[in-house]
mmCIF file of C-alpha atoms in Angstrom:
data_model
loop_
_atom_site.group_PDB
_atom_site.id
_atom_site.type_symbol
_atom_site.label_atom_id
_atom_site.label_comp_id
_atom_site.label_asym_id
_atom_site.label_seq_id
_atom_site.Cartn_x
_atom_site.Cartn_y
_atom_site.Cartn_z
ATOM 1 C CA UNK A 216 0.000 0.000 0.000
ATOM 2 C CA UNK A 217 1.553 3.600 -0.567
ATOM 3 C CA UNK A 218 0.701 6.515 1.488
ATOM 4 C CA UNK A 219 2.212 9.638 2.456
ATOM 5 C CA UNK A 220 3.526 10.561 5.800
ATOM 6 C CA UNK A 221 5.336 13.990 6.335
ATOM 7 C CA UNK A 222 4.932 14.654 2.678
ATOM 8 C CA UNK A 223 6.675 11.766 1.333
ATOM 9 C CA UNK A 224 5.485 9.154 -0.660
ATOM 10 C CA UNK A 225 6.486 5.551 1.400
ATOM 11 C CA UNK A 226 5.374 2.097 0.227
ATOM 12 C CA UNK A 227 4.049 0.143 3.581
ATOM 13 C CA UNK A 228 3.056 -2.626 4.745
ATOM 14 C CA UNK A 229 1.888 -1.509 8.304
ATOM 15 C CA UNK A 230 -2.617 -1.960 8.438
ATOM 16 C CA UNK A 231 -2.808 0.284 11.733
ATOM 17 C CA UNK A 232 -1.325 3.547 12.686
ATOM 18 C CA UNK A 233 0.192 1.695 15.274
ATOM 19 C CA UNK A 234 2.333 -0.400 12.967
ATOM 20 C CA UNK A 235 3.265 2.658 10.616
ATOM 21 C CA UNK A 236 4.745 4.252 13.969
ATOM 22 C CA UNK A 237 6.175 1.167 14.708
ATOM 23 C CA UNK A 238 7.891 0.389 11.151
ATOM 24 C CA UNK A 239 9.348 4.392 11.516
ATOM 25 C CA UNK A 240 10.879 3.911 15.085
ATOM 26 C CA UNK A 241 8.442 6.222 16.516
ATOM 27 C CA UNK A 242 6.702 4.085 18.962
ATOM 28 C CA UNK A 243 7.889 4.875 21.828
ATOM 29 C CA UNK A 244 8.664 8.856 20.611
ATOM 30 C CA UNK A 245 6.920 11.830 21.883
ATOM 31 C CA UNK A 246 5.292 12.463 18.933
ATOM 32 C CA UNK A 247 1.354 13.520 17.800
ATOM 33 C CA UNK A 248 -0.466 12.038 14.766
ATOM 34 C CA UNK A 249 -3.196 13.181 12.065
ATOM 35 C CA UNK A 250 -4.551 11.228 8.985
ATOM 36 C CA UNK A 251 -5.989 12.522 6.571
ATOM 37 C CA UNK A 252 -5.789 16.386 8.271
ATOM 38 C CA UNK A 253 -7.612 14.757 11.296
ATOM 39 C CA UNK A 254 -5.953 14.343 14.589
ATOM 40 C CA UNK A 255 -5.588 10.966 16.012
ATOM 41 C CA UNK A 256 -4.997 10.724 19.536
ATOM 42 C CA UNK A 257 -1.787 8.276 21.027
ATOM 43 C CA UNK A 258 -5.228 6.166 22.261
ATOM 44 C CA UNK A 259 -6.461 5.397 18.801
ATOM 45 C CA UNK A 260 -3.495 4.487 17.492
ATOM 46 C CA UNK A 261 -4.393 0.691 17.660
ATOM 47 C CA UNK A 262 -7.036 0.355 16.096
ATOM 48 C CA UNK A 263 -7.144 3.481 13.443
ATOM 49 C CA UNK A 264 -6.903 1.297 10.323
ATOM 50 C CA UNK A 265 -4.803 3.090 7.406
ATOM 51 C CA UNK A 266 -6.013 3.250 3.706
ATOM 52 C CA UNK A 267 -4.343 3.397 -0.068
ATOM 53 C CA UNK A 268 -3.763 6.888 -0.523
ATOM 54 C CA UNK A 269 -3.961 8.279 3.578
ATOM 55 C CA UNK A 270 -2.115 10.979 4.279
ATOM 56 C CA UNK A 271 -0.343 10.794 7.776
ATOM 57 C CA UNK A 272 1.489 13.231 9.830
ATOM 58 C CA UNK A 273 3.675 12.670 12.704
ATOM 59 C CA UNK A 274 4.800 15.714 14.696
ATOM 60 C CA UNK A 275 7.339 15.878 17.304
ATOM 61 C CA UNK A 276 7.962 19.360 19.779
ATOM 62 C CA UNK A 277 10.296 21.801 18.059
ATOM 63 C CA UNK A 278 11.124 25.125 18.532
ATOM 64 C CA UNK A 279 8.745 27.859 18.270
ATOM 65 C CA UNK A 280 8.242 31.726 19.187
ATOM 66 C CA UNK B 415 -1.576 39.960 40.048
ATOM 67 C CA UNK B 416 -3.782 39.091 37.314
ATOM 68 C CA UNK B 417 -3.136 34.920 36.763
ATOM 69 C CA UNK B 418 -2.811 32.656 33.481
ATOM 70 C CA UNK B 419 -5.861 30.241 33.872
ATOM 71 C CA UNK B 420 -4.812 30.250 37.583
ATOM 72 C CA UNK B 421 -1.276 30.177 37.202
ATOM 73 C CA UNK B 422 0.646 32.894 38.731
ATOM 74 C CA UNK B 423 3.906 33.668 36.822
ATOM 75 C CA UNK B 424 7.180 34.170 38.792
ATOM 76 C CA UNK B 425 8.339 36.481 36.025
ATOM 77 C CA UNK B 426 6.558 38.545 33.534
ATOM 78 C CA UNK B 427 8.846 37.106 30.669
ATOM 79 C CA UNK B 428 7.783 35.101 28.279
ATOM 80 C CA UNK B 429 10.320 32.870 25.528
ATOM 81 C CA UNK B 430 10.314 31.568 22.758
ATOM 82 C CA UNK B 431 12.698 28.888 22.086
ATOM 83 C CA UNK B 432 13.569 28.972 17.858
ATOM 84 C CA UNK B 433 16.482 30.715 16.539
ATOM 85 C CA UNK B 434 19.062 30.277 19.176
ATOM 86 C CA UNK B 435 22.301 29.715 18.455
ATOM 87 C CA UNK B 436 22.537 26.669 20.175
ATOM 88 C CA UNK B 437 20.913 24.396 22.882
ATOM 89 C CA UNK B 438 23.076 25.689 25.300
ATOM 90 C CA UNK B 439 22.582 29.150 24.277
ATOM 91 C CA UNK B 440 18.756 28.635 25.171
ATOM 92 C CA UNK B 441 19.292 27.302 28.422
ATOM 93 C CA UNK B 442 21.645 29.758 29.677
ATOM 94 C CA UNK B 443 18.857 32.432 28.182
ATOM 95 C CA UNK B 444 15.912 31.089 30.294
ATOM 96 C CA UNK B 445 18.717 30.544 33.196
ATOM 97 C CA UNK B 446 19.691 33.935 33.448
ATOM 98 C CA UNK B 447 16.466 35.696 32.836
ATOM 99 C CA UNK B 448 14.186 33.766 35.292
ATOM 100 C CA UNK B 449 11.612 33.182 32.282
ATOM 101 C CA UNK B 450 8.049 31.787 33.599
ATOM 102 C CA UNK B 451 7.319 30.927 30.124
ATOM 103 C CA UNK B 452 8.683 28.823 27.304
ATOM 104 C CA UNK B 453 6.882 28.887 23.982
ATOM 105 C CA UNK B 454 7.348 25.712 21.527
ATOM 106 C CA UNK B 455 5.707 24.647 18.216
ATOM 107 C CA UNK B 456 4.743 21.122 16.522
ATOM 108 C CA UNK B 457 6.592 20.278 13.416
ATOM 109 C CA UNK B 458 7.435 17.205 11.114
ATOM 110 C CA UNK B 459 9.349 14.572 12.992
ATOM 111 C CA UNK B 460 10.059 11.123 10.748
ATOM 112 C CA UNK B 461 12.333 8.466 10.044
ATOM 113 C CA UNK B 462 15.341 8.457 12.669
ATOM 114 C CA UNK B 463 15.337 12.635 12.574
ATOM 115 C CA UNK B 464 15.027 12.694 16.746
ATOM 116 C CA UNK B 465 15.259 16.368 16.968
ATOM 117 C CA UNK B 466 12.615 16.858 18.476
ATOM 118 C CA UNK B 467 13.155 14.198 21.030
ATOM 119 C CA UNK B 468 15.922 16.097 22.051
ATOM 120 C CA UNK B 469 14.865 19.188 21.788
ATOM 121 C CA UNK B 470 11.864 18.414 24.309
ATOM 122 C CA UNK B 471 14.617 16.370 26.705
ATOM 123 C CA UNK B 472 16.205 20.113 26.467
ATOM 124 C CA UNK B 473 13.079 22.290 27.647
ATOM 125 C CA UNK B 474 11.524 19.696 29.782
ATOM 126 C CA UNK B 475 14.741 20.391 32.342
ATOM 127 C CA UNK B 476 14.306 24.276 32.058
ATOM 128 C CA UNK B 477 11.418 23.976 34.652
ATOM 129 C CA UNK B 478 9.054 26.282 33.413
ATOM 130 C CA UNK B 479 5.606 26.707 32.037
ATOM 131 C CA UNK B 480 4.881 25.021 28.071
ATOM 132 C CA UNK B 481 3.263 27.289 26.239
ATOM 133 C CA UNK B 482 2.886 25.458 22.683
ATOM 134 C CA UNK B 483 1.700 27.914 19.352
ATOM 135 C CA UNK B 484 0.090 26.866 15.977
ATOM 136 C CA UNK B 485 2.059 28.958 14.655
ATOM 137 C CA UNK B 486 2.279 28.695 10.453
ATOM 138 C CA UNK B 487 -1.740 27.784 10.741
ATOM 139 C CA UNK B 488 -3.793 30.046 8.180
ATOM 140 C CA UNK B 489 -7.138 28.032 8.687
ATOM 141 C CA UNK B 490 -9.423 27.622 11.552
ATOM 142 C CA UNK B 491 -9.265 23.337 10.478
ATOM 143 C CA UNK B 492 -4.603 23.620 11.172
ATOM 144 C CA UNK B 493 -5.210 25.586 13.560
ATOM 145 C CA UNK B 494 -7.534 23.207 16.007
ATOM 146 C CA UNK B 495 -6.045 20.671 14.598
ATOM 147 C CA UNK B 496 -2.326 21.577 15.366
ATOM 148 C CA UNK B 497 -3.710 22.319 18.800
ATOM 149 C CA UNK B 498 -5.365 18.859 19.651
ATOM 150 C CA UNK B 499 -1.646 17.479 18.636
ATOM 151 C CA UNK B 500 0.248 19.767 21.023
ATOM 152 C CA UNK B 501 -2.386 19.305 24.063
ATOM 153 C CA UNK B 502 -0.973 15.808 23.964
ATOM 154 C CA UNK B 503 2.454 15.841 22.845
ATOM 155 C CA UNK B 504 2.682 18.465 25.809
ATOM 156 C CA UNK B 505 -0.048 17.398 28.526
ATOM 157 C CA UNK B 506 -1.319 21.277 28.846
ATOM 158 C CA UNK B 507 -4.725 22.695 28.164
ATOM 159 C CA UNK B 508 -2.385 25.821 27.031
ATOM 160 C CA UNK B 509 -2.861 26.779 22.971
ATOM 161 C CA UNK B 510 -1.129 29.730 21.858
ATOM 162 C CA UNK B 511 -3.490 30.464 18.891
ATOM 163 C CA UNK B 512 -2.004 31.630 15.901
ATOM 164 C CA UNK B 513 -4.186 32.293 13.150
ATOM 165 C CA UNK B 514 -2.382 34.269 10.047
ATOM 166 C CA UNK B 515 -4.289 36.530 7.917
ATOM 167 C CA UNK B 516 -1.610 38.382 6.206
ATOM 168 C CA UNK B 517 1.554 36.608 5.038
ATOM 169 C CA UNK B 518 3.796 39.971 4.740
ATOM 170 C CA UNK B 519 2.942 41.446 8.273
ATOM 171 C CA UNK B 520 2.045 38.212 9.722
ATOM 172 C CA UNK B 521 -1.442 39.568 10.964
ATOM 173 C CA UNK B 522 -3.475 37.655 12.631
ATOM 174 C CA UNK B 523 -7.241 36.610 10.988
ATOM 175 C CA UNK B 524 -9.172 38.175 12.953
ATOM 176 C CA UNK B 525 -12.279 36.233 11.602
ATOM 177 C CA UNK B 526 -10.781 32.628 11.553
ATOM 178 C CA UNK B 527 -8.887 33.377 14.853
ATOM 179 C CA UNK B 528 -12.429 33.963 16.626
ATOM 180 C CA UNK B 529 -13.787 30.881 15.157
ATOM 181 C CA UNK B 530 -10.863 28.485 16.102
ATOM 182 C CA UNK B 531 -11.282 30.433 19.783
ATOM 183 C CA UNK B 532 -15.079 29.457 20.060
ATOM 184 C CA UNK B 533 -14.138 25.855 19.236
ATOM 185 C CA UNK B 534 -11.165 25.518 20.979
ATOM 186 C CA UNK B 535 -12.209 27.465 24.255
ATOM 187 C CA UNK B 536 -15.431 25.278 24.271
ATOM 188 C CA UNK B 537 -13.457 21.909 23.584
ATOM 189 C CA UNK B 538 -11.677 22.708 26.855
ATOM 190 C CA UNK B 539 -8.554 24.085 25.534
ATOM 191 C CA UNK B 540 -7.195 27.329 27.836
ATOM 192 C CA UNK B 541 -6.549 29.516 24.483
ATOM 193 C CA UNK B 542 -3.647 32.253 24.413
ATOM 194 C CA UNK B 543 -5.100 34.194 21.124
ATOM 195 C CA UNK B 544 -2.404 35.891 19.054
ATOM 196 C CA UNK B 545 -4.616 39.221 18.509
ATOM 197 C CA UNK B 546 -4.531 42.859 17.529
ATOM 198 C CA UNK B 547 -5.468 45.487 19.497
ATOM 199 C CA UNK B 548 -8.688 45.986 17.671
ATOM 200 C CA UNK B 549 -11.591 45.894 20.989
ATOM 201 C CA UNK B 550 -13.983 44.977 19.459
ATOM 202 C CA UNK B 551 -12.392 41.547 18.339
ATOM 203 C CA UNK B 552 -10.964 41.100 21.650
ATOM 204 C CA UNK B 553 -14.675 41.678 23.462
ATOM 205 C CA UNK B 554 -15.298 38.785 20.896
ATOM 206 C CA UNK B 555 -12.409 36.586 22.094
ATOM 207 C CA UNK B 556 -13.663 37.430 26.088
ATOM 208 C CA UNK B 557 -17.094 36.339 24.980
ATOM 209 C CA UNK B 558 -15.555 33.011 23.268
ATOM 210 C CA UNK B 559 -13.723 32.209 26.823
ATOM 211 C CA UNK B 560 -10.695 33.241 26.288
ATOM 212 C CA UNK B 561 -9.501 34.165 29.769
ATOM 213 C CA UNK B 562 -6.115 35.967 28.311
ATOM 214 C CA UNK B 563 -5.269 38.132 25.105
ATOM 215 C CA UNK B 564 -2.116 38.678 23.349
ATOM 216 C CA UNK B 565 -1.920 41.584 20.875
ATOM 217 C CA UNK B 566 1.272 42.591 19.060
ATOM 218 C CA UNK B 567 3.110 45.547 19.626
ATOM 219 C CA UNK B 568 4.231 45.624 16.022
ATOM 220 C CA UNK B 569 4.743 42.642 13.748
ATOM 221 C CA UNK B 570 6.897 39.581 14.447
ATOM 222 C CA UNK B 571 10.761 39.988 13.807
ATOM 223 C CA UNK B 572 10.296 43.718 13.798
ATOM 224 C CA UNK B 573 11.681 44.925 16.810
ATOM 225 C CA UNK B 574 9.278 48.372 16.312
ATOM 226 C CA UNK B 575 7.973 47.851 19.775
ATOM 227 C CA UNK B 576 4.326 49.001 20.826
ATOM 228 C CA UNK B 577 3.426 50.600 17.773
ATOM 229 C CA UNK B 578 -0.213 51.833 18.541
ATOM 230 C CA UNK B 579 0.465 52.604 22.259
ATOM 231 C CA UNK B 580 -2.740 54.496 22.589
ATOM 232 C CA UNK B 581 -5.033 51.266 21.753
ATOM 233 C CA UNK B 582 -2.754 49.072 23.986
ATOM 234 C CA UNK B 583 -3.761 51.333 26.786
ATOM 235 C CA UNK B 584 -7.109 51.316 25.600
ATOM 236 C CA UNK B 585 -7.079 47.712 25.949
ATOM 237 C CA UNK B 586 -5.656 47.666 29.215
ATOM 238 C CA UNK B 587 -8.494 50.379 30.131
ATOM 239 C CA UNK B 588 -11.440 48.224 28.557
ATOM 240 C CA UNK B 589 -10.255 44.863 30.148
ATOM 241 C CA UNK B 590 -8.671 45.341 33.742
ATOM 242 C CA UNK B 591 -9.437 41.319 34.783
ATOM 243 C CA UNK B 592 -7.832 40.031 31.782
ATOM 244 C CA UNK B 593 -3.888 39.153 31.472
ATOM 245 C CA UNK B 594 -2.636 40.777 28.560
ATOM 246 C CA UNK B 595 0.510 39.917 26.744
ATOM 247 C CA UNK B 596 2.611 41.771 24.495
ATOM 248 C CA UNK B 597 3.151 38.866 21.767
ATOM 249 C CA UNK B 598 5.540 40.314 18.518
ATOM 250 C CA UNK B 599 7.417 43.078 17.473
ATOM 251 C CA UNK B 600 9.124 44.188 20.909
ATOM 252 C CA UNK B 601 12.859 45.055 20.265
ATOM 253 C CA UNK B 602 14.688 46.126 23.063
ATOM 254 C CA UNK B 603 14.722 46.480 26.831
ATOM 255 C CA UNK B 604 12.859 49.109 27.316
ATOM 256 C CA UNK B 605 9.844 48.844 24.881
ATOM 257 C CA UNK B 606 9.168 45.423 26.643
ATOM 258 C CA UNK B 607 9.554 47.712 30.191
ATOM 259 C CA UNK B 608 7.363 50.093 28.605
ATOM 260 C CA UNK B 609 4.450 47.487 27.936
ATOM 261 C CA UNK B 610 4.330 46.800 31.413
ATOM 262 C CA UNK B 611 4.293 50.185 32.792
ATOM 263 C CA UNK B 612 1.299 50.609 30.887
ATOM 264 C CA UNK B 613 -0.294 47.415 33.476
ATOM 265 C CA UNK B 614 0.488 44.615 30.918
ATOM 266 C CA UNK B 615 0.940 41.141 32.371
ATOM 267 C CA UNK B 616 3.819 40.073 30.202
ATOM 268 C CA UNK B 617 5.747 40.307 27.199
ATOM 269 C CA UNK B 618 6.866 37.548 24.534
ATOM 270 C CA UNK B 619 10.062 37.396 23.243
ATOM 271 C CA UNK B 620 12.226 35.490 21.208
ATOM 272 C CA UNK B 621 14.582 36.754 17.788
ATOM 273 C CA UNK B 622 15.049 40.032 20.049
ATOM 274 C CA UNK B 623 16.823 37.430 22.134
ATOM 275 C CA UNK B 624 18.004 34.665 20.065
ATOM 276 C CA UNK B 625 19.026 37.003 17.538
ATOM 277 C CA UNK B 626 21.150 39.059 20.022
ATOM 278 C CA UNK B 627 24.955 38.631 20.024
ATOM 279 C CA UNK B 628 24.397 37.642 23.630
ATOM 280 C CA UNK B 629 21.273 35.924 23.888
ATOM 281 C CA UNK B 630 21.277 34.976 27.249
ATOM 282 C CA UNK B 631 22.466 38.708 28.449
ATOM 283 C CA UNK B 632 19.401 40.022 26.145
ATOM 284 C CA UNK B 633 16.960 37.467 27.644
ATOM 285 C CA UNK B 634 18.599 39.191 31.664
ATOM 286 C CA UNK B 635 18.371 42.084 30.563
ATOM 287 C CA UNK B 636 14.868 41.800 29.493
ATOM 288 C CA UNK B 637 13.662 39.771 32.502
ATOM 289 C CA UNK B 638 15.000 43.016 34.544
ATOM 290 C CA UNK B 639 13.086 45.361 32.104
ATOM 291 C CA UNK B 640 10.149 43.562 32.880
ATOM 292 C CA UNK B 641 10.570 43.220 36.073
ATOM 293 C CA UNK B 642 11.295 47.317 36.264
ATOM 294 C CA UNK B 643 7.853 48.343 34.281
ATOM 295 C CA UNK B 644 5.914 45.602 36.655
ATOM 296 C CA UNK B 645 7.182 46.925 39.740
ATOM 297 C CA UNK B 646 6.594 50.819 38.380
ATOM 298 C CA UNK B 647 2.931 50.260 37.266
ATOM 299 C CA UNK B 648 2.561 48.685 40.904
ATOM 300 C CA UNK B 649 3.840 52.057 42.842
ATOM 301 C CA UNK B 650 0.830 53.848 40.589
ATOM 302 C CA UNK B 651 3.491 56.342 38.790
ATOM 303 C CA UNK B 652 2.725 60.194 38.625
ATOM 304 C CA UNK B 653 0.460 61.464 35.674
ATOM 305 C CA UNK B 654 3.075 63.801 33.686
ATOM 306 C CA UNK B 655 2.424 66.978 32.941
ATOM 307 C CA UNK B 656 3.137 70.269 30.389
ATOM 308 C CA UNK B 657 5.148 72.603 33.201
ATOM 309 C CA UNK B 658 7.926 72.368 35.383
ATOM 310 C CA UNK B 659 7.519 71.311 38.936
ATOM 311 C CA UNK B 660 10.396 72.337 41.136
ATOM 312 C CA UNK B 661 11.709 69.460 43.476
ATOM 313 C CA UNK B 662 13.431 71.238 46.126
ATOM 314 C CA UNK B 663 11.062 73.797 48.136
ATOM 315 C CA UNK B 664 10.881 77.312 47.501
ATOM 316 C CA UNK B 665 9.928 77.494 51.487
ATOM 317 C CA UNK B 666 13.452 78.686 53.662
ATOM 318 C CA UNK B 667 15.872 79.674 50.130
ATOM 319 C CA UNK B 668 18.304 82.217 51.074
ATOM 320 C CA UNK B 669 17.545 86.086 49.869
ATOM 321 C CA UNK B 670 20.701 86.462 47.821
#
């Protein structure tokens, strides 16, 4: 399945959100998640199923003003 | 002293954390200048990229308040969402709501900034809005539940300091329950004193400071300045006036 996540096209074989986070190394990160320009809380993770074509964002804290 | 959703500040200084010249730098800033504050943002974080792991290791250990922005956000849908990610990522009911309206000036929509307040404020969220000094659209944020407001002096980066002073006392006048914050555009020391002479709460910085050959003496010297303007709206200053007023009495000069 291919989806996008940050902007980047990846090829995956991850079903739940959970696994995606998983296959990047970012399950155990402090990090926040949206699909599809919706915000899916750490919770949800498990069972939030993931689609042809979802776009996924993980977000981290950075600097800001 | 007015308080931040029930959160009294220690010090009416408020920093951001981007720009800095290094991690180190930062620290020493908030270190030196007894900052209450630290604003932070949500970006990007994939693959092995852990800078944001480390940058949060970094302010966690500052010991101070998390004030995270949606900064970047031109729609009300970023903007609440970008919030609901930083209310976890940083376990705080605190949203510094940035709304943009005007990419050269970096105004804030006033329209879409109300509407992501009404949701926001009634989804629980204690919302920081990134405002001008415009009443009418700050009786607006009040009435959404925004229990603090924080209009520019002058646009981000600018360093112009309070550049309609007579509405920012107007503001002050028209909400005296409400902590006000001076958000952008403050340059140096004395323009961030100046803002809290005039009965503000507290003042944002951050490029005046990271930007400064010596960040962390810029963030002191700021946390004195507003310290200074706190302490001299507090002693209820003298009204000036047009004429001189002699100091020293008339009453037993010599006849020379």
């Amino acid at each position: 399945m291919k989806i996008t996540v940050n902007g980047v096209s990846v090829e995956t074989d991850a079903t739940t959100l959970a696994q995606l986070l998983v296959e990047h190394g970012k399950a155990e990160a402090k990090i926040a998640t949206a699909v599809n320009e919706a915000f899916v809380p750490a919770i949800a993770r498990e069972t939030h199923s993931l689609a042809d074509g979802d776009r996924v964002e993980i977000v981290a804290p950075r600097q800001g003003g | 002293m007015r308080k931040f959703y029930g959160v009294e500040l220690s010090s009416p200084l408020m920093l951001g954390t981007s720009q800095y010249p290094s991690p180190a730098v930062l620290a020493e800033a908030f270190r030196r200048s007894g900052a209450s504050v630290a604003t932070v943002s949500v970006r990007r974080e994939a693959g092995g990229d852990t800078a944001g792991q480390d940058f949060w290791a970094l302010i966690e250990n500052l010991g101070v308040a998390i004030l995270p922005n949606t900064a970047g956000c031109h729609s009300v849908k970023e903007a609440v969402t970008t919030a609901h990610m930083a209310r976890e990522l940083f376990d705080t009911k605190w949203i510094k709501l940035e709304v943009i309206g005007h990419s050269d000036s970096l105004q804030p929509d006033p329209f879409n900034t109300l509407e992501a307040a009404r949701i926001l404020c009634a989804d629980g969220f204690e919302v920081f809005p990134y405002c001008t000094e415009d009443l009418v659209l700050c009786e607006r944020l009040v009435e959404a539940g925004c229990e603090v407001l924080m209009p520019w002096g002058a646009p981000f980066g600018t360093g112009l300091g309070l550049n309609n002073f007579f509405g920012l006392r107007a503001l002050r006048a028209q909400f005296p329950d409400i902590p006000l914050v001076i958000d952008a555009g403050l340059g140096v020391p004395s323009q961030a004193a100046h803002a809290m002479e005039l009965g503000y709460d507290a003042v944002l910085l951050n490029k005046a400071v990271a930007k400064a050959g010596d960040p962390a003496a810029r963030a002191a010297a700021s946390g004195k300045a507003g310290e200074a303007g706190r302490l001299a709206h507090s002693a209820d200053p003298r009204e000036p006036r047009d004429m001189a007023a002699p100091s020293t009495p008339a009453l037993g000069q010599a006849i020379l």
